[in-house]
Tab-separated table of C-alpha atoms and ligand atoms in Angstrom:
chain	number	residue	atom	x	y	z
A	287	UNK	CA	-31.042	-30.399	-3.827
A	288	UNK	CA	-27.819	-31.492	-4.278
A	289	UNK	CA	-25.978	-33.572	-1.713
A	290	UNK	CA	-23.525	-30.949	-0.884
A	291	UNK	CA	-26.254	-28.506	-0.581
A	292	UNK	CA	-28.150	-30.898	1.801
A	293	UNK	CA	-24.971	-31.393	4.014
A	294	UNK	CA	-24.475	-27.680	4.312
A	295	UNK	CA	-28.322	-27.161	5.354
A	296	UNK	CA	-27.920	-29.932	7.811
A	297	UNK	CA	-24.973	-27.976	9.048
A	298	UNK	CA	-26.648	-24.963	9.022
A	299	UNK	CA	-29.339	-26.524	11.196
A	300	UNK	CA	-26.874	-27.873	13.956
A	301	UNK	CA	-25.405	-24.568	14.075
A	302	UNK	CA	-22.401	-25.098	12.128
A	303	UNK	CA	-20.809	-22.778	10.000
A	304	UNK	CA	-19.296	-23.044	6.549
A	305	UNK	CA	-15.904	-21.810	7.609
A	306	UNK	CA	-14.781	-20.534	11.077
A	307	UNK	CA	-11.701	-18.665	12.462
A	308	UNK	CA	-11.359	-19.638	15.839
A	309	UNK	CA	-9.800	-18.352	18.574
A	310	UNK	CA	-8.379	-15.196	16.717
A	311	UNK	CA	-7.354	-11.840	18.201
A	312	UNK	CA	-9.684	-9.656	16.106
A	313	UNK	CA	-9.077	-6.131	15.353
A	314	UNK	CA	-13.037	-4.391	15.875
A	315	UNK	CA	-13.094	-0.658	16.385
A	316	UNK	CA	-9.581	-0.190	16.752
A	317	UNK	CA	-8.668	-3.059	19.530
A	318	UNK	CA	-7.697	-6.422	19.521
A	319	UNK	CA	-9.913	-9.060	21.631
A	320	UNK	CA	-10.511	-12.644	21.388
A	321	UNK	CA	-13.122	-14.271	19.140
A	322	UNK	CA	-14.331	-16.392	16.726
A	323	UNK	CA	-15.432	-15.520	13.320
A	324	UNK	CA	-17.873	-17.184	10.803
A	325	UNK	CA	-17.840	-17.191	7.111
A	326	UNK	CA	-20.577	-17.600	4.944
A	327	UNK	CA	-21.825	-16.204	1.687
A	328	UNK	CA	-18.727	-13.758	1.128
A	329	UNK	CA	-19.632	-12.055	4.403
A	330	UNK	CA	-18.691	-12.087	8.137
A	331	UNK	CA	-21.824	-14.486	9.204
A	332	UNK	CA	-20.789	-14.291	13.194
A	333	UNK	CA	-18.595	-12.352	15.305
A	334	UNK	CA	-18.555	-14.395	18.723
A	335	UNK	CA	-16.642	-15.148	21.870
A	336	UNK	CA	-13.606	-17.072	21.102
A	337	UNK	CA	-13.936	-21.197	21.269
A	338	UNK	CA	-17.661	-21.052	20.769
A	339	UNK	CA	-18.388	-21.660	16.977
A	340	UNK	CA	-17.842	-24.588	15.171
A	341	UNK	CA	-17.346	-24.895	11.718
A	342	UNK	CA	-17.313	-27.727	8.460
A	343	UNK	CA	-13.228	-25.683	8.180
A	344	UNK	CA	-11.754	-24.480	10.893
A	345	UNK	CA	-8.762	-22.060	10.916
A	346	UNK	CA	-6.660	-22.192	13.783
A	347	UNK	CA	-3.168	-21.424	14.913
A	348	UNK	CA	-1.385	-20.364	18.202
A	349	UNK	CA	-1.143	-16.639	18.206
A	350	UNK	CA	-3.258	-16.262	15.209
A	351	UNK	CA	-4.804	-12.614	14.718
A	352	UNK	CA	-7.143	-11.229	12.106
A	353	UNK	CA	-7.018	-8.007	10.550
A	354	UNK	CA	-9.609	-6.268	7.844
A	355	UNK	CA	-7.430	-6.963	4.644
A	356	UNK	CA	-4.581	-5.540	3.956
A	357	UNK	CA	-4.324	-3.051	1.329
A	358	UNK	CA	-1.360	-1.671	-0.387
A	359	UNK	CA	-1.728	2.259	-1.492
A	360	UNK	CA	1.637	2.111	-3.114
A	361	UNK	CA	2.999	-0.485	-5.353
A	362	UNK	CA	3.594	-1.368	-8.873
A	363	UNK	CA	2.340	-4.191	-10.038
A	364	UNK	CA	2.423	-3.502	-14.221
A	365	UNK	CA	4.503	-6.626	-14.848
A	366	UNK	CA	8.118	-6.918	-15.515
A	367	UNK	CA	7.332	-9.598	-18.026
A	368	UNK	CA	6.454	-6.602	-20.452
A	369	UNK	CA	9.577	-5.710	-20.027
A	370	UNK	CA	9.529	-1.940	-20.133
A	371	UNK	CA	7.954	-1.238	-16.954
A	372	UNK	CA	9.029	-1.372	-13.081
A	373	UNK	CA	6.406	-3.551	-11.576
A	374	UNK	CA	6.452	-6.929	-9.423
A	375	UNK	CA	3.302	-9.178	-10.635
A	376	UNK	CA	-0.459	-9.211	-8.800
A	377	UNK	CA	0.526	-12.493	-7.709
A	378	UNK	CA	3.999	-11.669	-5.947
A	379	UNK	CA	2.118	-8.932	-4.138
A	380	UNK	CA	-1.315	-9.561	-3.671
A	381	UNK	CA	-3.245	-12.577	-1.933
A	382	UNK	CA	-0.354	-14.921	-1.211
A	383	UNK	CA	0.906	-12.087	0.827
A	384	UNK	CA	-2.070	-11.273	2.341
A	385	UNK	CA	-3.174	-7.956	0.581
A	386	UNK	CA	-6.193	-8.037	-0.710
A	387	UNK	CA	-6.170	-4.834	-2.805
A	388	UNK	CA	-3.320	-2.908	-5.005
A	389	UNK	CA	-2.704	0.347	-6.034
A	390	UNK	CA	-0.302	0.760	-9.071
A	391	UNK	CA	1.332	4.170	-8.436
A	392	UNK	CA	2.122	5.718	-11.721
A	393	UNK	CA	3.923	2.567	-13.412
A	394	UNK	CA	2.018	3.687	-16.178
A	395	UNK	CA	0.672	7.056	-18.125
A	396	UNK	CA	-1.939	7.733	-20.811
A	397	UNK	CA	0.361	6.457	-23.656
A	398	UNK	CA	0.528	2.817	-22.206
A	399	UNK	CA	-2.178	2.456	-19.730
A	400	UNK	CA	-3.520	-0.819	-21.715
A	401	UNK	CA	0.016	-2.647	-20.095
A	402	UNK	CA	-2.018	-1.982	-16.580
A	403	UNK	CA	-5.228	-3.697	-17.608
A	404	UNK	CA	-3.206	-6.569	-19.638
A	405	UNK	CA	-1.691	-6.854	-15.788
A	406	UNK	CA	-4.905	-7.200	-14.254
A	407	UNK	CA	-6.529	-9.413	-16.815
A	408	UNK	CA	-3.590	-11.620	-17.057
A	409	UNK	CA	-3.257	-11.872	-12.950
A	410	UNK	CA	-4.399	-15.430	-12.074
A	411	UNK	CA	-7.600	-15.879	-10.213
A	412	UNK	CA	-8.454	-14.867	-7.493
A	413	UNK	CA	-7.008	-11.469	-7.769
A	414	UNK	CA	-7.006	-8.830	-5.504
A	415	UNK	CA	-9.206	-5.824	-6.080
A	416	UNK	CA	-6.663	-3.504	-8.455
A	417	UNK	CA	-6.929	0.253	-8.740
A	418	UNK	CA	-4.106	2.606	-10.769
A	419	UNK	CA	-2.675	6.065	-9.964
A	420	UNK	CA	-2.613	7.349	-14.038
A	421	UNK	CA	1.380	8.906	-14.335
A	422	UNK	CA	1.358	12.683	-15.498
A	423	UNK	CA	4.290	12.087	-17.853
A	424	UNK	CA	2.906	10.003	-20.626
A	425	UNK	CA	4.919	6.633	-20.603
A	426	UNK	CA	4.847	6.252	-17.089
A	427	UNK	CA	7.948	5.012	-15.123
A	428	UNK	CA	10.275	3.409	-17.788
A	429	UNK	CA	13.309	1.591	-16.548
A	430	UNK	CA	15.103	2.629	-19.698
A	431	UNK	CA	14.155	6.181	-18.918
A	432	UNK	CA	14.238	6.734	-15.592
A	433	UNK	CA	16.802	9.296	-15.734
A	434	UNK	CA	15.133	11.266	-18.826
A	435	UNK	CA	13.497	14.226	-18.660
A	436	UNK	CA	11.082	15.427	-21.394
A	437	UNK	CA	9.370	18.366	-20.660
A	438	UNK	CA	6.006	18.231	-22.902
A	439	UNK	CA	5.167	14.619	-22.117
A	440	UNK	CA	1.915	15.304	-20.056
A	441	UNK	CA	-1.042	15.372	-22.540
A	442	UNK	CA	-4.180	16.280	-21.248
A	443	UNK	CA	-6.342	14.873	-23.648
A	444	UNK	CA	-4.844	11.541	-24.055
A	445	UNK	CA	-5.207	11.809	-19.898
A	446	UNK	CA	-8.643	12.445	-20.342
A	447	UNK	CA	-9.872	9.459	-22.837
A	448	UNK	CA	-7.682	7.001	-20.732
A	449	UNK	CA	-9.740	8.056	-17.268
A	450	UNK	CA	-12.971	8.736	-19.039
A	451	UNK	CA	-12.925	4.759	-20.151
A	452	UNK	CA	-11.631	3.422	-16.311
A	453	UNK	CA	-12.834	5.726	-14.115
A	454	UNK	CA	-13.542	2.559	-12.079
A	455	UNK	CA	-9.671	1.513	-11.600
A	456	UNK	CA	-8.155	4.829	-11.963
A	457	UNK	CA	-8.314	6.618	-8.425
A	458	UNK	CA	-6.029	9.610	-9.238
A	459	UNK	CA	-3.134	11.076	-10.551
A	460	UNK	CA	0.941	10.665	-9.914
A	461	UNK	CA	3.886	12.492	-10.041
A	462	UNK	CA	7.810	11.608	-8.813
A	463	UNK	CA	8.699	14.982	-8.062
A	464	UNK	CA	12.547	14.144	-7.746
A	465	UNK	CA	15.926	15.129	-9.489
A	466	UNK	CA	15.996	11.936	-11.951
A	467	UNK	CA	12.721	13.440	-13.735
A	468	UNK	CA	12.384	17.058	-13.050
A	469	UNK	CA	13.244	19.707	-15.404
A	470	UNK	CA	16.264	21.389	-14.556
A	471	UNK	CA	15.283	24.882	-16.086
A	472	UNK	CA	11.970	24.324	-14.596
A	473	UNK	CA	11.758	21.782	-11.409
A	474	UNK	CA	7.870	22.729	-10.561
A	475	UNK	CA	6.929	22.304	-13.709
A	476	UNK	CA	5.151	18.873	-13.542
A	477	UNK	CA	4.065	19.566	-9.885
A	478	UNK	CA	2.000	22.719	-11.128
A	479	UNK	CA	0.972	20.528	-14.042
A	480	UNK	CA	-0.622	17.606	-12.010
A	481	UNK	CA	-2.077	19.902	-9.751
A	482	UNK	CA	-4.092	21.420	-12.858
A	483	UNK	CA	-4.399	18.050	-14.181
A	484	UNK	CA	-6.027	16.637	-10.451
A	485	UNK	CA	-8.491	19.951	-10.711
A	486	UNK	CA	-9.135	19.696	-14.257
A	487	UNK	CA	-10.161	15.586	-13.980
A	488	UNK	CA	-11.245	15.736	-9.847
A	489	UNK	CA	-8.878	13.374	-8.685
A	490	UNK	CA	-6.909	13.275	-5.915
A	491	UNK	CA	-3.066	13.514	-6.680
A	492	UNK	CA	0.009	11.851	-5.161
A	493	UNK	CA	3.331	13.043	-5.264
A	494	UNK	CA	6.399	11.523	-4.275
A	495	UNK	CA	8.982	12.758	-2.979
A	496	UNK	CA	12.721	11.896	-3.150
A	497	UNK	CA	15.695	13.671	-3.644
A	498	UNK	CA	15.453	17.146	-4.434
A	499	UNK	CA	14.927	19.308	-6.335
A	500	UNK	CA	12.369	20.050	-6.473
A	501	UNK	CA	12.224	19.768	-2.126
A	502	UNK	CA	9.156	18.921	-0.260
A	503	UNK	CA	8.804	22.182	1.060
A	504	UNK	CA	8.790	23.219	-2.153
A	505	UNK	CA	6.018	20.741	-3.584
A	506	UNK	CA	3.542	21.082	-0.594
A	507	UNK	CA	1.998	24.185	-1.286
A	508	UNK	CA	0.382	22.625	-4.688
A	509	UNK	CA	-1.186	19.734	-3.015
A	510	UNK	CA	-4.510	20.318	-1.505
A	511	UNK	CA	-7.230	18.124	1.081
A	512	UNK	CA	-7.283	14.453	-0.249
A	513	UNK	CA	-4.248	14.712	-2.013
A	514	UNK	CA	-1.316	12.355	-0.996
A	515	UNK	CA	2.580	12.419	-0.226
A	516	UNK	CA	4.009	9.398	-0.726
A	517	UNK	CA	7.748	8.396	0.849
A	518	UNK	CA	7.178	10.515	3.410
A	519	UNK	CA	9.383	9.174	5.911
A	520	UNK	CA	12.583	9.081	3.757
A	521	UNK	CA	15.458	9.888	5.089
A	522	UNK	CA	17.398	13.104	5.356
A	523	UNK	CA	18.109	14.843	2.802
A	524	UNK	CA	14.645	16.429	2.172
A	525	UNK	CA	13.095	14.663	5.230
A	526	UNK	CA	9.629	15.742	6.844
A	527	UNK	CA	11.825	16.110	10.012
A	528	UNK	CA	14.891	18.277	10.214
A	529	UNK	CA	18.281	17.151	11.287
A	530	UNK	CA	17.082	17.474	14.971
A	531	UNK	CA	14.157	15.697	14.448
A	532	UNK	CA	11.517	18.267	14.526
A	533	UNK	CA	8.441	18.263	12.316
A	534	UNK	CA	9.087	20.972	9.789
A	535	UNK	CA	6.333	23.571	10.231
A	536	UNK	CA	5.651	23.364	6.318
A	537	UNK	CA	4.437	19.360	6.590
A	538	UNK	CA	2.204	20.513	10.119
A	539	UNK	CA	0.105	23.150	7.881
A	540	UNK	CA	-0.017	20.626	4.941
A	541	UNK	CA	-1.344	18.121	7.416
A	542	UNK	CA	-4.121	20.834	8.622
A	543	UNK	CA	-5.375	21.285	5.779
A	544	UNK	CA	-6.277	17.672	4.616
A	545	UNK	CA	-3.217	16.360	2.598
A	546	UNK	CA	-2.584	12.554	3.462
A	547	UNK	CA	0.648	11.271	4.330
A	548	UNK	CA	1.430	7.545	3.263
A	549	UNK	CA	4.621	5.568	3.564
A	550	UNK	CA	5.914	3.916	0.287
A	551	UNK	CA	8.696	2.062	1.915
A	552	UNK	CA	10.783	0.946	-1.153
A	553	UNK	CA	14.127	0.885	-1.690
A	554	UNK	CA	14.865	4.454	-0.419
A	555	UNK	CA	12.057	5.660	1.442
A	556	UNK	CA	11.954	4.540	5.203
A	557	UNK	CA	14.052	5.542	7.649
A	558	UNK	CA	14.201	4.153	11.124
A	559	UNK	CA	15.561	7.849	12.084
A	560	UNK	CA	12.759	9.618	10.363
A	561	UNK	CA	9.839	7.194	11.476
A	562	UNK	CA	10.643	7.418	15.260
A	563	UNK	CA	10.998	10.829	14.999
A	564	UNK	CA	7.440	11.090	13.100
A	565	UNK	CA	5.851	9.127	15.766
A	566	UNK	CA	7.398	10.776	18.643
A	567	UNK	CA	6.497	14.131	17.084
A	568	UNK	CA	2.843	13.007	17.449
A	569	UNK	CA	2.800	12.461	13.658
A	570	UNK	CA	0.690	9.142	13.128
A	571	UNK	CA	-1.885	9.972	10.776
A	572	UNK	CA	-0.965	7.933	7.983
A	573	UNK	CA	-1.392	5.333	5.621
A	574	UNK	CA	1.215	2.106	5.427
A	575	UNK	CA	2.715	1.081	1.775
A	576	UNK	CA	5.059	-1.111	0.255
A	577	UNK	CA	6.354	0.491	-2.873
A	578	UNK	CA	7.552	-2.972	-3.556
A	579	UNK	CA	8.372	-3.198	-7.440
A	580	UNK	CA	11.015	-5.049	-9.671
A	581	UNK	CA	14.016	-3.566	-7.867
A	582	UNK	CA	12.735	-2.770	-4.115
A	583	UNK	CA	11.238	-6.301	-3.926
A	584	UNK	CA	14.345	-8.775	-3.620
A	585	UNK	CA	16.603	-5.883	-2.053
A	586	UNK	CA	14.661	-4.756	0.354
A	587	UNK	CA	11.224	-5.102	2.428
A	588	UNK	CA	10.141	-7.956	0.236
A	589	UNK	CA	6.920	-8.194	1.573
A	590	UNK	CA	4.080	-6.107	2.414
A	591	UNK	CA	4.491	-8.000	5.938
A	592	UNK	CA	8.181	-6.930	6.470
A	593	UNK	CA	7.403	-3.019	6.070
A	594	UNK	CA	4.632	-3.842	8.601
A	595	UNK	CA	7.350	-5.040	11.161
A	596	UNK	CA	9.638	-2.004	10.181
A	597	UNK	CA	7.128	0.141	11.492
A	598	UNK	CA	6.525	-2.256	14.643
A	599	UNK	CA	9.945	-1.969	15.583
A	600	UNK	CA	9.333	1.971	15.480
A	601	UNK	CA	7.277	1.251	18.189
A	602	UNK	CA	3.804	2.000	16.996
A	603	UNK	CA	1.399	-0.256	18.275
A	604	UNK	CA	-0.036	-3.483	15.902
A	605	UNK	CA	-3.721	-2.801	16.070
A	606	UNK	CA	-2.718	1.135	14.554
A	607	UNK	CA	-0.505	-0.619	12.121
A	608	UNK	CA	-3.106	-2.757	10.939
A	609	UNK	CA	-5.648	0.239	10.627
A	610	UNK	CA	-3.641	2.422	8.722
A	611	UNK	CA	-2.275	-0.885	6.633
A	612	UNK	CA	-6.042	-1.864	5.691
A	613	UNK	CA	-9.264	0.103	7.115
A	614	UNK	CA	-7.645	3.742	6.454
A	615	UNK	CA	-6.360	3.055	2.860
A	616	UNK	CA	-9.385	1.009	1.948
A	617	UNK	CA	-11.292	4.465	2.602
A	618	UNK	CA	-9.380	6.570	-0.181
A	619	UNK	CA	-10.493	3.754	-2.739
A	620	UNK	CA	-14.078	3.287	-1.037
A	621	UNK	CA	-13.618	-0.266	-0.278
A	622	UNK	CA	-15.048	-1.775	3.230
A	623	UNK	CA	-12.314	-3.400	5.575
A	624	UNK	CA	-13.931	-4.107	8.691
A	625	UNK	CA	-14.520	-6.848	11.191
A	626	UNK	CA	-17.940	-6.749	11.778
A	627	UNK	CA	-20.905	-9.414	11.716
A	628	UNK	CA	-22.760	-8.738	7.968
A	629	UNK	CA	-19.313	-7.302	6.168
A	630	UNK	CA	-17.788	-8.307	3.490
A	631	UNK	CA	-15.307	-11.598	4.342
A	632	UNK	CA	-11.874	-9.855	3.278
A	633	UNK	CA	-9.631	-10.388	6.633
A	634	UNK	CA	-5.605	-10.783	6.724
A	635	UNK	CA	-4.962	-13.236	9.181
A	636	UNK	CA	-1.535	-13.240	10.559
A	637	UNK	CA	0.681	-14.025	13.528
A	638	UNK	CA	3.086	-11.855	15.494
A	639	UNK	CA	6.214	-14.483	16.148
A	640	UNK	CA	8.498	-13.992	18.878
A	641	UNK	CA	12.039	-14.308	18.526
A	642	UNK	CA	15.166	-12.258	17.590
A	643	UNK	CA	14.897	-10.463	13.963
A	644	UNK	CA	16.675	-8.048	12.639
A	645	UNK	CA	14.850	-5.171	10.999
A	646	UNK	CA	16.925	-3.133	8.266
A	647	UNK	CA	15.827	0.328	7.051
A	648	UNK	CA	16.959	1.640	3.279
A	649	UNK	CA	20.158	3.083	4.305
A	650	UNK	CA	21.264	-0.082	5.826
A	651	UNK	CA	20.557	0.788	9.576
A	652	UNK	CA	19.811	-2.027	11.928
A	653	UNK	CA	17.016	-2.615	14.874
A	654	UNK	CA	16.796	-5.753	16.934
A	655	UNK	CA	13.041	-6.965	17.026
A	656	UNK	CA	11.633	-9.365	18.900
A	657	UNK	CA	8.477	-9.960	16.744
A	658	UNK	CA	8.063	-10.148	13.414
A	659	UNK	CA	4.803	-10.316	11.177
A	660	UNK	CA	3.677	-13.282	9.002
A	661	UNK	CA	0.562	-13.892	7.081
A	662	UNK	CA	-0.666	-16.941	7.072
A	663	UNK	CA	-4.246	-17.160	5.254
A	664	UNK	CA	-5.887	-14.166	3.517
A	665	UNK	CA	-9.998	-14.410	3.451
A	666	UNK	CA	-10.795	-12.715	0.195
A	667	UNK	CA	-14.659	-12.188	-0.129
A	668	UNK	CA	-15.387	-15.449	1.936
A	669	UNK	CA	-12.880	-17.419	0.135
A	670	UNK	CA	-9.811	-19.132	1.817
A	671	UNK	CA	-6.478	-18.504	0.161
A	672	UNK	CA	-2.995	-19.637	2.121
A	673	UNK	CA	-0.907	-16.653	2.437
A	674	UNK	CA	3.142	-16.426	3.230
A	675	UNK	CA	4.035	-19.470	3.367
A	676	UNK	CA	5.032	-20.096	-0.307
A	677	UNK	CA	8.331	-18.913	0.949
A	678	UNK	CA	9.386	-18.275	4.657
A	679	UNK	CA	12.809	-16.772	3.605
A	680	UNK	CA	10.924	-13.598	2.491
A	681	UNK	CA	10.506	-12.518	5.897
A	682	UNK	CA	12.513	-11.177	8.618
B	786	ZN	ZN1	7.270	3.709	-6.095
């Protein structure tokens, strides 16, 4: 037995844990409560009353909160260094920002999917869990061809091959339904195609709604239970609410048959007016994602935490926000994100700072906030990683 192992055994006998997060507001069953959390062997070894556990290493700071590990259901991580795709790097989006799982949403299609595998292989370790939605268009999102439409890009045999080879990573299909990439002569062509592909490959589909055509209302009938509408808090035009802030009946119908709604903040898709109206209409059952990528990251939200602060300023309770940024998107991916004894120790430790902050939506509207969310540490499968500290200027 080595000295380190012997020391560990001695500590365990003395009731001391490998790692303890002390006096933390921990999100358990939808409510924050003061607790100590012990981490050992990659698991949450103990959840105990605050101030009762001792550890060889202790993480503690005033106002510290623990959420199940954040999960970003909509971002783009196929790296810019490939020069032909739109993503930020996994290192910029992931564990250093408190985010423990990333879904690249359609940066690549069947013809260039290997770029995504390369980005994952190149990511510094430890890396967050990485998933993908395969773009129905053969080459996904290429900045150089962003505005061009080529009907016939959907290639089912090629898609089938890629999906079969990467069933563990590809969790669905993606299509960007807006005027930039819809066929002017047949604006619902790809919407029909993604429906066909989703059924053929038995995968959920995510549709991006943007500037029409096609409109949100035209797209919704093609979506089934488990499919996702992303950018659902985008500004008018083509918003889920009308000019008076009332939820469109077609949106409610889609919701009632099990269609999911996702934020996808990005550079064009988060409006305080729409968000506020949705919350006031009781339309609160959604996932919160960033849509961070090469263009949106420096200019708009910058970090996943800022996206959460932008929802906080619209009045959603903190516990509800964290659940929509962790447990709920994790469920879509088949991951466990939960704070309880025996669960995988994948957590985001963050503070809620008090002060005078300014939140900005994608239209440049400002809102004063007296709180902001900042990640301090990520615990990923038991491993401690410092978060957020690299560049405080990135936060609101
Ligand atoms: Zn996107």
